[in-house]
Amino acid sequence: MNETCRKIRADILSISHTSGHGHIPTCFSVVEALYAIYRVMRHRPEEPLWSERDLFVLSKGHAALGHYCTLAACGYFPIEAVAAFGAFDSRFGCHADRFKVPGVEASTGSLGHGIGVAVGMALALKIQRSDRRVFTLVGDGEANEGTVWEAVMVAVDQRLDRLTILYDHNKSQRRCLQIPNPAERFRAFGCTVSEVDGHDLQALETALTRSVDRPHVVVLDTIKGHGCQTLCEEVFAWHRRSPDSATLTRLMEELHAG
Amino acid sequence: MRGKFKQTVTELAEADDRVLVMLGDVSVYQFNQFRERWPERFYNMGILEPTLISVAAGLASQGLVPFVHTIAPFLTERCYEQIKLDLCYNRFGANLVTCGASFDYAWDGPTHHAYTDLAILRLLPGMEVIQPGSERELDALLRSQYANGHPTYFRLSDHPHAIDTGEVVFGKGSVICRGRRDVTVITAGPLLGEVVEAVRDLEVNLLSFHTLKPIDRALIAEFAHTRLLVVHDAFGLLEAVQELGGLRVWYHGLPDRFCGWYGQLQAIRQRLELDAAGIRRAVINLLDVAP
């Protein structure tokens, strides 16, 4: 595991423990994807509103803690600021507010919204003849929402070749409405599709820099809870739960053993 | 009113290259010339109203000024959460412009009737809610509000009135007439045409509001010593008036049931006692009640 990604996971665990909040397994499935996005994006952490920055929208907004820890790792703010995660007057809510957190382009949380906003951003940049890129991260559970597929249809119809949709295929819906063969479905919608190991940073960066002539969907084969065996084995029990002190110690040991 | 909408937006687009039009496959012919002139600023995007709103939010986030247009119930009731979150919560400004007000599509039945839009959109923080009654009001309000950074709702009607309501200023109501009786009739939108005819010799006060949010509290307060009769073919105006509290208010409007008739607008208004004769009866009934 990449050491920065391990650090991001450790921060997620610690903050979840101290705050009593957090969707840990869903964050753990996208740590490498979030980090890879910010490694390939054009951005300036010291100047979050830089006019030439690429844009990222976290459509699966409940992975906000993972996003905050990634932004901190990139230098947007010190990780200590995130410790008040979910507290009454914290800047860092369980779903992100774009007016409170530097680097957050859109406030998300309700599923099936962020991808449509990202499509609008990509269309705006195309109209403005800008070469800036737009990235959005969508969950497989989120893709139960019909608006996800509406947005994909519009992106294809408008030929938004600067839009990259990362699809977190962490199989979270195995007890509910499943979407088998997502890559096949996105191809059928007219997207260019890449399939990668969502925990392989190098493979992610290669996919995210692929040159395409239409919307690019990167299907991430991920494991919900990746990095801690306990979380992987007890995905549903840990969906929204924070560890007590003893459990935190055990999860940290598992994280650093991998 | 759709023709005026097209004309005004075209004039705005000539002067402001941030303006673009997004349609949900409605009023497409109206915008043929617009599309030919500015193909990169015209999008008949598809019949996917929630995504029209989300995409408009993304466009606005990058400084563009979208006009999103389709049929009222589909752009408002279906898309309530997109309007609430993608536009209002994110504070991305866009113009939502609908056709099919109240019973304009009478013949299509309750799936196409739209009377909750004004009421539900009033509840959203940052939202501006406008029901122009005439083309003149529409033109003035489009020009003053289209690029102010707020999400703004414009509810068009195919049956506008042609009454001169005086100076058109966003957030300001109009005094149509003042009478010697202690009843003030309050209405909004195209229904003013029926109301004017209904009360022409009844010596009541008559107010009309093209802006339902923010409502002109000062004007209502000026008439708060009288009995107020809200006459409206939608929900929303009564609630706006009652923001003041402490008023003596009556409502002559819609029942709590679906209006499952077809035919033409005027037939439904007649059935609901919202034609001039029905409104007149309601006003006289109130006048006959001792203050």
XYZ file of C-alpha atoms in Angstrom:
549
model
C 0.000 0.000 0.000
C 1.201 3.482 -0.825
C 2.331 5.160 2.411
C 0.291 8.334 1.821
C -2.800 6.204 1.283
C -2.008 4.320 4.483
C -1.685 7.644 6.295
C -5.023 8.834 4.887
C -6.659 5.637 6.153
C -5.057 6.048 9.577
C -6.385 9.624 9.722
C -9.876 8.401 8.791
C -9.779 5.821 11.587
C -8.472 8.279 14.186
C -10.955 11.013 13.324
C -13.831 8.564 13.217
C -12.820 7.329 16.665
C -12.566 10.773 18.240
C -15.613 12.265 16.515
C -17.948 9.273 16.706
C -18.814 9.708 13.024
C -17.817 8.355 9.647
C -18.523 5.893 6.867
C -15.176 4.121 7.148
C -15.527 1.205 4.695
C -16.904 3.411 1.895
C -14.028 5.833 2.452
C -11.474 3.039 2.445
C -12.658 1.760 -0.931
C -11.826 5.094 -2.605
C -8.662 6.309 -0.858
C -6.382 5.435 -3.769
C -8.875 6.880 -6.262
C -9.121 10.171 -4.360
C -5.365 10.427 -4.010
C -4.821 9.551 -7.686
C -7.293 12.224 -8.790
C -5.391 14.909 -6.903
C -2.067 13.625 -8.250
C -3.208 14.018 -11.867
C -5.422 17.083 -11.401
C -4.183 20.573 -12.158
C -4.640 22.309 -8.828
C -2.962 24.545 -6.274
C -3.698 23.639 -2.654
C -2.416 27.026 -1.540
C -4.800 28.720 -4.003
C -8.018 26.641 -3.956
C -9.907 29.055 -6.230
C -7.153 29.255 -8.866
C -8.978 30.007 -12.098
C -7.164 27.342 -14.119
C -7.752 24.462 -11.710
C -9.365 21.198 -12.710
C -12.561 20.356 -10.824
C -13.536 17.392 -8.682
C -17.040 16.601 -7.400
C -17.525 13.842 -4.834
C -20.887 12.523 -6.000
C -20.911 9.770 -3.335
C -20.921 12.506 -0.735
C -20.868 10.207 2.283
C -17.173 9.573 1.616
C -16.536 13.154 2.753
C -14.151 12.130 5.526
C -11.966 10.371 2.954
C -12.083 13.501 0.806
C -11.102 15.764 3.733
C -8.170 13.523 4.696
C -7.006 13.465 1.071
C -7.245 17.256 0.786
C -5.245 17.521 4.013
C -2.634 15.138 2.619
C -2.384 17.385 -0.437
C -1.832 20.460 1.722
C -5.196 22.229 1.592
C -5.352 22.445 5.407
C -3.758 20.687 8.379
C -5.301 17.354 9.286
C -5.800 18.592 12.833
C -8.545 20.888 11.529
C -10.625 17.874 10.559
C -10.669 16.487 14.106
C -13.969 18.255 14.827
C -15.593 16.220 12.049
C -19.382 16.276 12.438
C -19.327 18.568 15.488
C -21.876 21.360 15.859
C -19.758 24.280 14.707
C -17.166 22.359 12.699
C -16.313 23.305 9.122
C -16.113 19.583 8.373
C -19.572 18.031 8.266
C -20.327 14.401 7.552
C -21.221 15.681 4.083
C -19.123 18.497 2.663
C -20.173 22.135 2.349
C -18.389 23.965 -0.450
C -18.494 27.236 1.454
C -16.685 25.743 4.446
C -13.996 23.447 3.055
C -11.260 24.669 0.689
C -11.038 22.397 -2.345
C -14.678 21.297 -2.271
C -16.325 22.442 -5.495
C -19.918 21.357 -4.772
C -21.840 20.471 -1.634
C -23.069 16.898 -1.981
C -24.693 14.230 0.137
C -27.949 13.216 -1.485
C -27.013 10.538 -3.986
C -27.362 11.044 -7.718
C -26.786 14.816 -7.701
C -23.034 15.394 -7.961
C -22.558 13.673 -11.288
C -25.167 15.927 -12.929
C -23.493 19.021 -11.516
C -20.143 17.721 -12.788
C -21.643 17.250 -16.256
C -22.790 20.877 -16.140
C -19.301 22.000 -15.122
C -17.743 20.027 -17.982
C -20.264 21.472 -20.441
C -19.500 24.997 -19.205
C -15.775 24.471 -19.701
C -16.400 23.108 -23.192
C -18.521 26.169 -24.067
C -15.735 28.379 -22.717
C -13.200 26.407 -24.814
C -11.177 25.650 -21.708
C -8.870 22.647 -21.444
C -9.651 22.231 -17.752
C -10.859 18.782 -16.727
C -13.703 17.631 -14.486
C -13.600 14.500 -12.349
C -16.445 12.978 -10.394
C -16.571 9.920 -8.158
C -19.802 7.889 -8.173
C -20.681 4.943 -5.964
C -22.166 1.696 -7.229
C -24.980 2.007 -4.703
C -25.483 5.583 -5.868
C -25.881 4.260 -9.406
C -29.217 2.804 -8.337
C -30.399 6.390 -8.782
C -31.769 7.016 -12.264
C -30.250 10.496 -12.375
C -26.783 8.926 -12.607
C -27.719 7.414 -15.946
C -29.497 10.577 -17.103
C -26.285 12.478 -16.498
C -24.223 9.879 -18.359
C -26.550 10.128 -21.356
C -26.181 13.910 -21.442
C -22.398 13.695 -21.076
C -22.212 11.319 -24.040
C -24.669 13.350 -26.107
C -22.638 16.506 -25.499
C -19.379 14.602 -26.124
C -17.770 15.855 -22.920
C -14.266 14.518 -23.488
C -12.819 16.427 -20.518
C -15.120 14.617 -18.075
C -13.888 11.581 -16.149
C -16.354 9.557 -14.106
C -14.808 7.237 -11.546
C -17.209 4.436 -10.643
C -16.512 2.810 -7.282
C -17.477 -0.810 -7.863
C -17.101 -1.926 -4.260
C -20.070 -4.285 -4.460
C -21.850 -2.451 -1.666
C -25.205 -3.378 -3.141
C -24.858 -7.122 -2.878
C -27.814 -7.281 -0.489
C -29.896 -4.920 -2.643
C -30.196 -3.797 -6.276
C -26.977 -4.905 -7.939
C -25.468 -3.533 -11.134
C -23.517 -6.400 -12.653
C -21.025 -5.661 -15.430
C -20.936 -1.874 -14.986
C -18.219 -1.481 -17.625
C -20.439 -3.152 -20.197
C -23.288 -0.826 -19.276
C -21.210 2.339 -19.516
C -19.887 1.187 -22.913
C -23.467 0.610 -24.033
C -24.234 4.199 -23.034
C -21.422 5.366 -25.323
C -18.615 6.061 -22.872
C -14.977 5.152 -23.184
C -14.357 2.733 -20.322
C -11.232 1.734 -18.449
C -11.264 -1.012 -15.843
C -8.632 -0.881 -13.125
C -7.754 -2.275 -9.738
C -9.055 0.622 -7.640
C -6.300 0.102 -5.079
C -3.432 0.203 -7.592
C -2.246 3.805 -7.580
C -0.086 3.433 -10.678
C -2.892 1.804 -12.663
C -5.268 4.555 -11.542
C -2.925 7.312 -12.646
C -2.430 5.643 -16.012
C -6.183 5.376 -16.513
C -6.832 8.951 -15.398
C -4.349 10.326 -17.915
C -5.696 8.294 -20.838
C -6.525 10.391 -23.876
C -10.148 9.989 -24.937
C -12.611 11.616 -27.337
C -15.747 11.138 -25.235
C -16.677 10.858 -21.532
C -14.298 8.490 -19.811
C -15.582 6.124 -17.158
C -12.973 4.459 -14.971
C -14.548 1.444 -13.312
C -12.711 0.853 -10.054
C -12.603 -2.711 -8.848
C -12.460 -2.005 -5.124
C -12.966 -3.658 -1.783
C -15.147 -1.905 0.730
C -13.015 -1.491 3.829
C -9.758 -2.196 1.973
C -6.810 -2.000 4.350
C -8.413 -3.520 7.426
C -9.484 -7.147 7.411
C -12.168 -6.576 10.027
C -13.864 -3.892 7.953
C -13.796 -6.055 4.824
C -15.341 -8.988 6.640
C -18.020 -6.961 8.437
C -18.922 -4.403 5.781
C -22.544 -3.891 6.673
C -21.974 -3.709 10.422
C -19.334 -1.031 9.838
C -21.229 1.015 7.223
C -21.695 3.904 9.630
C -19.885 3.220 12.846
C -16.839 4.532 14.657
C -14.360 2.378 16.566
C -13.865 2.477 20.333
C -10.315 2.665 21.694
C -9.648 -1.048 21.734
C -11.075 -1.534 18.257
C -9.124 1.436 16.944
C -5.906 -0.178 18.148
C -6.806 -3.445 16.405
C -7.784 -1.688 13.159
C -4.545 0.307 13.186
C -2.590 -2.910 13.623
C -4.402 -4.460 10.678
C -3.802 -1.326 8.583
C -0.073 -1.294 9.280
C 0.307 -5.044 8.842
C -0.944 -4.912 5.243
C -46.230 34.698 -22.837
C -43.797 32.152 -24.230
C -43.260 34.387 -27.236
C -42.327 37.266 -24.937
C -40.047 34.966 -22.969
C -38.241 34.015 -26.170
C -38.015 37.617 -27.295
C -36.645 38.930 -24.010
C -34.148 36.094 -23.561
C -32.932 36.627 -27.112
C -32.353 40.293 -26.377
C -30.559 39.413 -23.158
C -28.409 36.910 -25.036
C -27.416 39.552 -27.571
C -25.975 41.692 -24.821
C -24.709 38.990 -22.475
C -22.764 36.006 -23.803
C -23.173 34.151 -20.518
C -26.847 33.512 -21.321
C -27.846 30.066 -22.540
C -31.111 28.194 -22.969
C -31.795 24.604 -21.874
C -35.059 22.969 -22.932
C -36.704 19.742 -21.872
C -38.027 19.203 -25.411
C -40.689 21.876 -24.928
C -41.123 25.183 -26.824
C -38.426 24.047 -29.242
C -39.885 25.831 -32.271
C -39.950 29.088 -30.309
C -36.175 28.955 -30.116
C -35.309 27.948 -33.700
C -33.710 31.291 -34.473
C -31.908 31.340 -31.143
C -30.462 27.896 -31.886
C -29.353 28.890 -35.366
C -27.718 32.045 -34.091
C -26.049 30.625 -30.984
C -25.779 26.834 -31.350
C -23.346 26.606 -28.434
C -25.796 28.421 -26.178
C -28.875 26.353 -26.987
C -29.481 22.859 -25.599
C -32.637 20.867 -26.126
C -31.087 18.495 -23.658
C -33.714 15.811 -23.284
C -36.698 14.779 -21.218
C -34.756 14.438 -17.976
C -35.816 17.336 -15.808
C -33.795 16.540 -12.649
C -30.635 16.430 -14.710
C -31.545 19.693 -16.434
C -31.429 21.307 -12.994
C -28.175 19.612 -11.933
C -26.484 20.504 -15.216
C -27.734 24.093 -14.892
C -26.120 24.227 -11.454
C -22.814 23.063 -12.924
C -23.050 25.614 -15.727
C -23.800 28.375 -13.228
C -20.848 27.303 -11.097
C -18.586 28.350 -13.962
C -20.216 31.735 -14.455
C -22.821 30.979 -17.109
C -26.468 32.096 -16.828
C -28.830 29.272 -17.767
C -32.524 29.549 -18.553
C -34.101 26.141 -17.994
C -37.515 25.703 -19.539
C -40.133 22.972 -19.599
C -43.573 22.134 -18.221
C -44.285 23.323 -14.666
C -45.028 20.142 -12.673
C -42.067 18.300 -14.165
C -39.538 21.062 -13.544
C -40.712 21.832 -10.019
C -42.462 18.946 -8.269
C -40.314 16.237 -9.873
C -37.090 18.198 -9.357
C -37.674 19.628 -5.922
C -34.541 18.119 -4.390
C -32.323 19.194 -7.291
C -33.624 22.758 -6.920
C -33.210 22.612 -3.147
C -29.675 21.209 -3.097
C -27.953 21.785 -6.439
C -29.193 25.359 -6.823
C -30.282 26.741 -3.443
C -27.926 24.993 -1.013
C -24.966 25.402 -3.364
C -26.038 28.967 -4.186
C -25.711 28.438 -7.925
C -28.031 30.869 -9.722
C -30.263 29.769 -12.578
C -33.552 30.807 -14.120
C -36.323 28.214 -14.074
C -39.061 29.151 -16.517
C -42.148 27.002 -16.857
C -45.251 26.782 -18.987
C -48.499 25.021 -18.082
C -49.420 27.208 -15.120
C -52.270 25.938 -12.926
C -54.868 24.671 -15.434
C -53.366 26.003 -18.677
C -53.195 22.367 -19.810
C -56.703 21.703 -18.547
C -57.370 19.002 -21.129
C -54.396 16.917 -19.968
C -55.785 16.305 -16.507
C -54.133 16.239 -13.068
C -50.783 14.866 -14.316
C -50.251 18.172 -16.122
C -52.022 20.578 -13.782
C -49.594 22.645 -11.699
C -50.682 24.483 -8.572
C -48.189 23.539 -5.839
C -45.088 24.907 -7.602
C -45.251 28.418 -6.164
C -45.959 27.179 -2.645
C -43.170 24.610 -2.472
C -40.528 26.787 -4.104
C -41.278 29.605 -1.659
C -39.980 27.341 1.117
C -36.450 27.113 -0.278
C -33.796 29.488 1.120
C -32.476 31.883 -1.500
C -35.189 31.114 -4.029
C -37.000 33.920 -5.816
C -40.571 33.107 -6.920
C -42.249 35.123 -9.654
C -45.672 34.711 -11.229
C -45.978 37.401 -13.878
C -49.537 38.199 -14.866
C -48.759 40.005 -18.085
C -46.082 40.014 -20.760
C -45.036 43.441 -19.575
C -44.406 42.133 -16.053
C -42.533 39.130 -17.431
C -40.255 41.278 -19.564
C -39.380 43.663 -16.752
C -38.743 40.928 -14.198
C -36.655 38.777 -16.545
C -34.433 41.759 -17.215
C -34.037 42.742 -13.571
C -33.520 39.262 -12.090
C -31.915 36.970 -14.666
C -28.286 37.255 -13.572
C -28.409 38.174 -9.912
C -26.860 34.924 -8.666
C -30.082 33.592 -7.149
C -32.186 30.717 -8.427
C -35.295 32.427 -9.767
C -38.577 30.812 -10.755
C -40.671 32.392 -13.514
C -44.095 30.829 -13.978
C -45.385 31.601 -17.482
C -49.001 31.334 -18.551
C -50.619 31.021 -21.949
C -53.428 33.285 -20.680
C -51.819 36.540 -19.533
C -53.861 39.625 -18.810
C -53.140 42.990 -20.446
C -53.815 45.194 -17.434
C -51.350 47.959 -16.674
C -50.253 47.230 -13.111
C -48.005 50.260 -12.945
C -44.278 50.248 -12.388
C -42.953 46.681 -12.292
C -40.384 46.265 -9.532
C -39.227 42.917 -8.186
C -40.612 42.322 -4.694
C -43.200 45.066 -4.971
C -46.949 44.529 -5.227
C -49.354 46.744 -7.132
C -52.435 48.626 -5.966
C -54.930 48.116 -8.777
C -57.698 50.092 -7.115
C -58.747 51.515 -3.768
C -62.358 51.364 -2.531
C -64.372 52.633 0.404
C -65.284 49.161 1.739
C -63.157 47.397 4.364
C -62.347 44.413 2.119
C -59.065 44.044 0.218
C -58.877 41.447 -2.524
C -55.401 40.063 -3.071
C -54.441 38.116 -6.158
C -51.467 37.160 -8.299
C -50.686 36.300 -11.889
C -53.053 36.092 -14.852
C -56.108 35.626 -12.631
C -56.026 39.377 -12.086
C -57.981 39.686 -15.352
C -60.914 37.779 -13.836
C -60.653 39.591 -10.506
C -60.713 43.062 -12.034
C -63.903 42.196 -13.869
C -65.403 40.631 -10.741
C -64.913 43.602 -8.415
C -65.267 46.484 -10.865
C -68.163 48.181 -9.000
C -67.817 46.681 -5.536
C -65.702 49.473 -3.983
C -63.114 47.092 -2.551
C -59.341 47.486 -2.550
C -57.491 45.276 -5.048
C -53.827 44.284 -4.820
C -51.825 42.186 -7.259
C -48.472 40.525 -6.648
C -46.148 39.292 -9.393
C -43.489 38.434 -6.818
C -44.503 35.768 -4.300
C -41.063 35.575 -2.735
C -40.106 37.928 -1.324
C -43.662 39.101 -0.742
C -44.239 42.851 -0.385
C -44.979 42.906 3.348
C -45.207 46.680 3.496
C -48.048 46.774 0.995
C -49.982 44.073 2.836
C -49.410 45.889 6.113
C -50.894 49.028 4.584
C -54.184 47.164 4.148
C -53.960 45.012 7.286
C -56.760 46.967 8.968
C -59.200 45.615 6.360
C -60.453 42.105 5.810
C -58.247 40.355 3.262
C -59.611 37.965 0.643
C -56.907 36.014 -1.177
C -58.119 34.911 -4.613
C -55.674 32.599 -6.359
C -55.726 29.584 -8.665
C -52.697 28.025 -6.978
C -51.211 27.537 -3.531
C -48.534 29.889 -2.299
C -50.030 33.368 -2.279
C -52.157 32.737 0.812
C -49.115 31.425 2.684
C -47.069 34.421 1.551
C -49.692 36.900 2.774
C -49.970 35.097 6.106
C -46.259 35.627 6.742
C -47.318 38.875 8.419
C -49.532 37.264 11.051
C -52.371 38.884 12.936
C -54.422 39.377 9.777
C -58.063 38.653 9.086
C -57.664 36.507 5.970
C -60.112 34.531 3.846
C -59.135 32.272 0.921
C -61.049 31.790 -2.289
C -59.021 29.305 -4.261
C -58.352 25.617 -4.633
C -59.941 22.701 -2.792
C -57.966 19.895 -1.120
C -58.600 17.419 -3.904
C -57.471 16.766 -7.459
C -59.359 18.758 -10.063
C -59.993 15.839 -12.363
C -61.676 17.654 -15.206
C -60.386 18.257 -18.718
C -61.664 20.709 -21.361
C -60.461 24.304 -21.308
C -59.015 26.557 -18.612
C -62.145 28.663 -18.399
C -64.349 25.642 -17.715
C -62.186 24.598 -14.782
C -62.083 28.151 -13.443
C -65.872 28.227 -13.668
C -66.214 24.918 -11.817
C -63.889 26.176 -9.092
C -65.743 29.501 -8.850
C -62.552 31.188 -10.049
C -64.104 32.840 -13.070
C -65.231 36.466 -12.746
C -68.779 35.493 -11.720
C -67.590 33.046 -9.043
C -65.040 35.470 -7.667
C -67.689 38.198 -7.573
C -69.961 35.938 -5.515
C -67.125 35.247 -3.079
C -66.359 38.946 -2.655
C -70.035 39.827 -2.166
C -70.373 37.017 0.381
C -67.544 38.513 2.393
C -68.939 42.027 2.050
C -72.254 40.739 3.360
C -70.621 39.400 6.509
C -70.515 41.989 9.256
C -66.917 43.201 9.810
